[in-house]
Amino acid sequence: MGALPLELIELIVDELRSDYHDLRSCSLVCKSLVSRSSKHLFRSFRVPNPYYNHAALLHFCDSVLSSERMSTSIEVLDVTVDPSTLAKVALLLEHLPALQSLTVSATVLDRRAYPPATPSVKRHVEHLRIRAVPMDIVAYFLGGFASAGSLDIHRCTGKAGPVPHTYRVKRLAILGWDGPALREVSRLVEPSTLESILLDLPVNYPTPSAGDVNHFFHVLGAHIRELEYRMDPFFKEILLGTPALRACPLLKSFNITARREARFDHASWRAILGPLSSLPPGVRAVRLRTNCGALREAQDARDVLRTLDWNAVGRALQHLNTLEHLQIEACDFNCDSIDLARDRDVQDDILGKLPGHLRSRIVFK
């Protein structure tokens, strides 16, 4: 609220009279200000967990639906739905012509509790993020839009049910996934429009099989240009192998990140390098980010970097005749980046272990 005029802040505080409030009161304030306030006041809204603020979401929807200025101003919306609010949110989405970014979370994971209606927006949304819901709720919201610039799916599980057709998405990010959910996503997304994929597997999440990963890429990998794979070396298992990567013949850029882990060792390093040897030959850029997670001091992390088998990187990438750019990054115990660009000693140690043809293509960050 700090950027608002003082008179406006005083009016809102006087109306609410409390730090904790029902959005019903807030909506009254909004209505009184609609004719005088900048449209930017209504550009972005976040309505929290309805377990604690159930009525707030309903009052918010009613307020927006009754105000053309609010409904035409909202570009960013973050809501948490339950069975009693889903239909109202679906109706609201049909009246937000400027909406560019939608984030949806759920408090009830049983799909049978939700109404069958689907939003009918039928236009493009730039960013659709869906968190901690059953996969058929993902299909529910994705089906309401004609297309999405990016689709982020966080910790969604289960099956999507019948899918009438695939949906156009350019950038797909899946964070926290299991095997069934991965297969369901491959049923939802149109392969021919997909350009970029990010897969992130946290350590405390059910692990899919290599077969699930292979199936996912065989369905969706044919047209992608960019792939980012965040793996936790704790598993010491290479899920992203030759069958999956060879299903991406147009791939040009590959990023692999080792997530923070309890203990850093050389077996973890070998697991990180595994997918590099399976990259399709047309890849032009590789970004390799390792995490010295068990080391509390940046200097200790630098010492570990010096001992790694960097010659193995050269062997893994020797089949990439079109490689133009190899970016090397590292971070410490706090996941803060280590400034390799200014550390000539570490650079010299790493370059000395790489084959000559790669040295001119290395970028340290």
Coordinates of C-alpha atoms in Angstrom, one line a residue:
M1 CA 0.0 0.0 0.0
G2 CA 3.0 2.2 0.3
A3 CA 2.7 3.6 -3.2
L4 CA -0.9 4.7 -2.8
P5 CA -1.9 8.3 -1.8
L6 CA -2.1 8.9 1.9
E7 CA -5.8 9.8 1.7
L8 CA -6.6 6.5 0.0
I9 CA -4.6 4.5 2.6
E10 CA -6.5 6.3 5.4
L11 CA -9.8 5.5 3.8
I12 CA -9.1 1.8 3.4
V13 CA -7.7 1.5 6.9
D14 CA -10.7 3.3 8.4
E15 CA -13.1 1.1 6.5
L16 CA -11.4 -2.2 7.4
R17 CA -10.6 -1.3 11.0
S18 CA -8.6 -4.6 11.4
D19 CA -5.6 -6.4 10.0
Y20 CA -7.7 -9.5 9.5
H21 CA -10.8 -8.9 7.4
D22 CA -13.5 -10.4 5.2
L23 CA -13.0 -9.2 1.6
R24 CA -16.7 -8.1 1.7
S25 CA -15.5 -4.9 3.5
C26 CA -12.6 -4.5 1.1
S27 CA -14.9 -4.8 -1.9
L28 CA -17.1 -2.0 -0.6
V29 CA -14.0 0.2 -0.5
C30 CA -13.0 -0.9 -4.0
K31 CA -16.5 0.0 -5.3
S32 CA -16.3 3.5 -3.8
L33 CA -12.9 4.0 -5.4
V34 CA -13.5 2.5 -8.9
S35 CA -14.6 5.8 -10.5
R36 CA -11.6 7.7 -9.0
S37 CA -8.7 5.3 -8.8
S38 CA -6.1 4.3 -11.3
K39 CA -6.7 1.1 -13.1
H40 CA -3.4 -0.2 -11.8
L41 CA -5.0 -0.5 -8.4
F42 CA -6.9 -3.5 -9.7
R43 CA -4.2 -5.1 -11.9
S44 CA -3.2 -8.0 -9.6
F45 CA -5.1 -9.9 -6.9
R46 CA -4.2 -12.8 -4.7
V47 CA -7.1 -14.4 -2.7
P48 CA -5.6 -16.8 0.0
N49 CA -6.6 -20.2 1.3
P50 CA -10.5 -20.4 1.6
Y51 CA -10.0 -22.6 4.7
Y52 CA -9.5 -19.4 6.5
N53 CA -11.1 -16.9 4.1
H54 CA -13.8 -18.9 2.3
A55 CA -16.2 -16.1 2.0
A56 CA -13.5 -13.7 0.8
L57 CA -13.2 -15.5 -2.6
L58 CA -16.9 -15.4 -3.2
H59 CA -17.2 -11.7 -2.3
F60 CA -14.2 -11.0 -4.4
C61 CA -15.8 -12.7 -7.4
D62 CA -19.1 -10.9 -6.9
S63 CA -17.3 -7.5 -6.6
V64 CA -15.4 -8.1 -9.8
L65 CA -18.4 -9.3 -11.7
S66 CA -20.4 -6.2 -10.7
S67 CA -17.6 -3.8 -11.8
E68 CA -16.7 -3.5 -15.4
R69 CA -13.6 -1.4 -14.6
M70 CA -12.3 -4.0 -12.2
S71 CA -13.0 -6.9 -14.5
T72 CA -11.3 -5.3 -17.4
S73 CA -8.3 -4.3 -15.4
I74 CA -7.2 -7.6 -13.8
E75 CA -4.2 -9.1 -15.4
V76 CA -2.8 -11.3 -12.7
L77 CA -5.0 -13.6 -10.5
D78 CA -3.9 -16.1 -7.8
V79 CA -6.7 -18.0 -6.1
T80 CA -7.2 -21.1 -3.9
V81 CA -10.4 -23.0 -4.7
D82 CA -12.5 -25.6 -3.0
P83 CA -15.6 -27.4 -4.3
S84 CA -17.9 -24.5 -3.2
T85 CA -16.0 -21.8 -5.0
L86 CA -14.8 -23.6 -8.2
A87 CA -17.9 -22.8 -10.2
K88 CA -17.8 -19.1 -9.2
V89 CA -14.1 -18.8 -10.2
A90 CA -14.9 -20.5 -13.5
L91 CA -17.6 -17.9 -14.2
L92 CA -15.2 -15.1 -13.2
L93 CA -12.6 -16.2 -15.7
E94 CA -15.1 -15.6 -18.5
H95 CA -15.3 -11.9 -17.5
L96 CA -11.6 -11.1 -17.3
P97 CA -10.6 -10.0 -20.9
A98 CA -7.2 -8.6 -19.8
L99 CA -6.1 -11.7 -17.8
Q100 CA -2.5 -12.7 -18.6
S101 CA -1.5 -14.9 -15.6
L102 CA -3.6 -17.3 -13.6
T103 CA -2.5 -19.3 -10.6
V104 CA -4.8 -21.9 -9.1
S105 CA -4.4 -24.0 -6.0
A106 CA -6.9 -26.4 -4.3
T107 CA -7.7 -27.4 -0.8
V108 CA -9.6 -30.6 -1.6
L109 CA -7.8 -33.2 -3.7
D110 CA -10.8 -35.5 -4.3
R111 CA -12.0 -34.6 -7.8
R112 CA -15.5 -36.2 -7.1
A113 CA -16.2 -33.3 -4.8
Y114 CA -16.0 -30.7 -7.6
P115 CA -18.7 -29.6 -10.0
P116 CA -18.5 -30.8 -13.6
A117 CA -18.7 -27.4 -15.2
T118 CA -15.7 -26.1 -17.1
P119 CA -14.8 -22.4 -17.7
S120 CA -15.4 -21.3 -21.2
V121 CA -12.8 -18.5 -21.7
K122 CA -11.7 -19.8 -25.1
R123 CA -8.8 -17.3 -25.6
H124 CA -5.1 -17.2 -25.0
V125 CA -3.6 -16.8 -21.5
E126 CA 0.1 -16.1 -21.2
H127 CA 0.8 -17.9 -18.0
L128 CA -1.2 -20.7 -16.3
R129 CA 0.1 -22.1 -13.1
I130 CA -1.7 -24.9 -11.3
R131 CA -0.5 -26.2 -7.9
A132 CA -1.3 -29.3 -5.7
V133 CA -4.5 -30.4 -7.4
P134 CA -5.6 -33.6 -9.1
M135 CA -4.7 -33.9 -12.8
D136 CA -8.3 -33.7 -13.9
I137 CA -8.5 -30.2 -12.2
V138 CA -5.5 -29.3 -14.4
A139 CA -7.4 -30.5 -17.4
Y140 CA -10.5 -28.6 -16.1
F141 CA -8.7 -25.2 -16.2
L142 CA -6.5 -25.8 -19.2
G143 CA -9.6 -26.8 -21.1
G144 CA -11.1 -23.4 -20.4
F145 CA -8.5 -21.5 -22.5
A146 CA -7.8 -21.7 -26.2
S147 CA -4.0 -21.8 -25.6
A148 CA -1.3 -21.0 -23.0
G149 CA 2.1 -19.4 -23.5
S150 CA 3.4 -21.3 -20.5
L151 CA 1.9 -24.0 -18.3
D152 CA 3.4 -24.7 -14.9
I153 CA 2.2 -27.8 -13.0
H154 CA 3.3 -28.1 -9.4
R155 CA 2.9 -31.3 -7.4
C156 CA -0.2 -32.5 -9.3
T157 CA -1.1 -36.2 -9.2
G158 CA -3.6 -38.7 -10.4
K159 CA -5.3 -39.1 -13.8
A160 CA -7.0 -36.5 -15.9
G161 CA -10.0 -38.5 -17.1
P162 CA -11.3 -38.3 -20.6
V163 CA -9.5 -35.6 -22.7
P164 CA -11.5 -34.4 -25.7
H165 CA -8.4 -32.9 -27.5
T166 CA -4.9 -31.7 -26.8
Y167 CA -4.2 -28.1 -25.8
R168 CA -1.7 -25.7 -27.3
V169 CA 1.1 -24.8 -25.0
K170 CA 4.5 -23.3 -25.8
R171 CA 6.4 -23.7 -22.6
L172 CA 5.8 -26.5 -20.1
A173 CA 7.2 -26.8 -16.6
I174 CA 6.5 -29.8 -14.3
L175 CA 7.7 -29.4 -10.8
G176 CA 7.3 -32.3 -8.4
W177 CA 5.9 -35.2 -10.5
D178 CA 5.3 -38.9 -10.3
G179 CA 5.0 -41.4 -13.1
P180 CA 1.2 -41.4 -13.7
A181 CA 1.0 -37.6 -13.6
L182 CA 3.8 -37.4 -16.2
R183 CA 1.9 -39.7 -18.5
E184 CA -1.3 -37.7 -18.0
V185 CA 0.5 -34.4 -19.0
S186 CA 1.6 -36.1 -22.3
R187 CA -2.1 -36.7 -23.0
L188 CA -3.1 -33.0 -22.4
V189 CA -0.5 -31.0 -24.4
E190 CA -0.4 -30.7 -28.2
P191 CA 3.2 -31.8 -29.2
S192 CA 3.4 -29.6 -32.3
T193 CA 3.2 -26.3 -30.4
L194 CA 5.5 -27.2 -27.6
E195 CA 8.9 -25.5 -27.7
S196 CA 10.3 -25.7 -24.2
I197 CA 10.2 -28.2 -21.3
L198 CA 11.4 -28.0 -17.7
L199 CA 11.3 -31.0 -15.4
D200 CA 12.1 -30.6 -11.7
L201 CA 12.2 -33.7 -9.4
P202 CA 12.4 -32.9 -5.7
V203 CA 14.0 -35.4 -3.4
N204 CA 10.9 -35.9 -1.2
Y205 CA 8.6 -36.7 -4.1
P206 CA 7.6 -40.1 -5.5
T207 CA 10.1 -41.1 -8.1
P208 CA 8.8 -41.9 -11.6
S209 CA 10.5 -44.7 -13.6
A210 CA 12.7 -44.3 -16.6
G211 CA 9.9 -45.8 -18.6
D212 CA 7.6 -42.9 -17.6
V213 CA 10.1 -40.4 -18.6
N214 CA 10.8 -42.1 -21.9
H215 CA 7.1 -42.2 -22.7
F216 CA 6.7 -38.5 -21.9
F217 CA 9.4 -37.5 -24.3
H218 CA 8.4 -39.9 -27.0
V219 CA 5.0 -38.2 -27.0
L220 CA 6.0 -34.5 -26.5
G221 CA 9.7 -34.2 -27.5
A222 CA 9.6 -34.1 -31.3
H223 CA 9.4 -30.3 -31.6
I224 CA 11.1 -28.9 -28.5
R225 CA 14.1 -26.6 -28.8
E226 CA 14.9 -26.1 -25.1
L227 CA 15.1 -28.6 -22.2
E228 CA 15.9 -27.9 -18.6
Y229 CA 16.3 -30.9 -16.2
R230 CA 16.7 -30.3 -12.5
M231 CA 17.7 -33.5 -10.8
D232 CA 18.5 -34.5 -7.3
P233 CA 21.7 -36.6 -7.3
F234 CA 20.5 -38.1 -4.1
F235 CA 18.8 -40.8 -6.3
K236 CA 22.0 -41.6 -8.1
E237 CA 19.7 -42.7 -11.0
I238 CA 19.7 -41.3 -14.4
L239 CA 16.0 -41.0 -15.4
L240 CA 16.8 -38.9 -18.4
G241 CA 18.7 -41.2 -20.7
T242 CA 19.3 -42.0 -24.3
P243 CA 15.7 -43.1 -25.3
A244 CA 14.2 -39.9 -23.9
L245 CA 16.8 -37.5 -25.3
R246 CA 16.9 -39.1 -28.7
A247 CA 13.2 -38.4 -29.0
C248 CA 14.0 -34.7 -29.1
P249 CA 15.8 -34.4 -32.5
L250 CA 15.3 -30.6 -32.8
L251 CA 16.8 -29.9 -29.4
K252 CA 19.2 -26.9 -29.4
S253 CA 19.6 -25.9 -25.8
F254 CA 20.0 -28.2 -22.8
N255 CA 20.3 -27.1 -19.1
I256 CA 21.0 -29.6 -16.3
T257 CA 21.0 -28.5 -12.7
A258 CA 21.9 -30.6 -9.7
R259 CA 19.6 -29.6 -6.9
R260 CA 20.8 -29.0 -3.3
E261 CA 21.5 -32.3 -1.6
A262 CA 22.5 -33.6 1.8
R263 CA 25.9 -34.8 0.7
F264 CA 28.0 -34.0 -2.3
D265 CA 30.2 -36.8 -3.7
H266 CA 31.7 -37.9 -7.0
A267 CA 28.9 -40.5 -7.6
S268 CA 26.5 -37.6 -7.7
W269 CA 28.7 -35.8 -10.2
R270 CA 28.7 -38.8 -12.5
A271 CA 24.9 -38.9 -12.4
I272 CA 24.8 -35.3 -13.4
L273 CA 27.0 -36.0 -16.4
G274 CA 25.1 -39.0 -17.6
P275 CA 22.5 -37.3 -19.8
L276 CA 25.2 -35.2 -21.6
S277 CA 26.4 -38.2 -23.5
S278 CA 22.9 -38.9 -24.8
L279 CA 22.1 -35.5 -26.2
P280 CA 21.1 -35.4 -29.9
P281 CA 23.9 -34.2 -32.1
G282 CA 22.3 -30.8 -33.0
V283 CA 22.5 -29.3 -29.6
R284 CA 24.4 -26.0 -29.7
A285 CA 24.3 -24.8 -26.1
V286 CA 24.7 -26.6 -22.8
R287 CA 24.4 -25.2 -19.3
L288 CA 25.8 -27.3 -16.5
R289 CA 25.1 -26.1 -12.9
T290 CA 26.3 -28.2 -10.0
N291 CA 25.5 -27.7 -6.3
C292 CA 28.2 -28.1 -3.6
G293 CA 25.3 -28.4 -1.1
A294 CA 27.1 -30.0 1.9
L295 CA 29.8 -27.3 1.9
R296 CA 29.1 -24.3 4.0
E297 CA 31.9 -22.1 2.7
A298 CA 32.3 -20.9 -0.9
Q299 CA 36.0 -21.6 -0.8
D300 CA 35.3 -25.2 0.2
A301 CA 33.0 -25.4 -2.8
R302 CA 35.7 -24.1 -5.1
D303 CA 38.1 -26.7 -3.8
V304 CA 35.6 -29.5 -4.6
L305 CA 35.1 -28.1 -8.1
R306 CA 38.8 -28.4 -8.7
T307 CA 38.7 -32.1 -7.9
L308 CA 35.9 -33.1 -10.2
D309 CA 36.5 -35.1 -13.3
W310 CA 36.1 -32.4 -15.9
N311 CA 37.6 -34.6 -18.6
A312 CA 34.5 -36.6 -18.3
V313 CA 32.5 -33.6 -19.5
G314 CA 34.7 -33.5 -22.6
R315 CA 34.1 -37.2 -23.3
A316 CA 30.4 -36.8 -22.8
L317 CA 30.1 -33.9 -25.2
Q318 CA 32.6 -35.1 -27.9
H319 CA 29.7 -36.1 -30.3
L320 CA 28.2 -32.6 -30.4
N321 CA 29.9 -31.2 -33.5
T322 CA 27.7 -28.1 -33.5
L323 CA 28.2 -27.2 -29.8
E324 CA 28.9 -23.4 -29.6
H325 CA 28.5 -22.7 -25.9
L326 CA 29.2 -24.6 -22.6
Q327 CA 28.2 -22.6 -19.5
I328 CA 29.5 -23.8 -16.2
E329 CA 27.9 -22.6 -12.9
A330 CA 28.1 -23.7 -9.3
C331 CA 26.4 -22.7 -6.0
D332 CA 27.2 -23.2 -2.4
F333 CA 25.5 -24.6 0.7
N334 CA 23.0 -21.7 0.8
C335 CA 22.3 -22.1 -3.0
D336 CA 24.0 -18.8 -3.7
S337 CA 25.9 -18.7 -6.9
I338 CA 29.7 -18.9 -6.7
D339 CA 31.3 -16.3 -8.8
L340 CA 33.4 -18.4 -11.1
A341 CA 33.8 -15.6 -13.7
R342 CA 36.3 -13.8 -11.4
D343 CA 38.1 -16.9 -10.0
R344 CA 41.0 -17.5 -12.4
D345 CA 42.5 -20.3 -10.3
V346 CA 39.3 -22.4 -10.5
Q347 CA 39.0 -21.6 -14.2
D348 CA 42.5 -22.7 -15.0
D349 CA 42.1 -25.9 -13.1
I350 CA 38.8 -26.7 -14.9
L351 CA 40.1 -25.7 -18.3
G352 CA 43.3 -27.8 -17.8
K353 CA 41.1 -30.9 -17.5
L354 CA 38.9 -30.2 -20.6
P355 CA 39.9 -31.2 -24.2
G356 CA 41.3 -28.4 -26.3
H357 CA 38.4 -28.1 -28.7
L358 CA 36.0 -27.2 -25.8
R359 CA 38.2 -24.6 -24.0
S360 CA 37.3 -21.7 -26.4
R361 CA 33.6 -22.4 -25.9
I362 CA 33.5 -22.3 -22.1
V363 CA 31.7 -19.5 -20.2
F364 CA 32.0 -19.3 -16.4
K365 CA 29.2 -17.7 -14.4

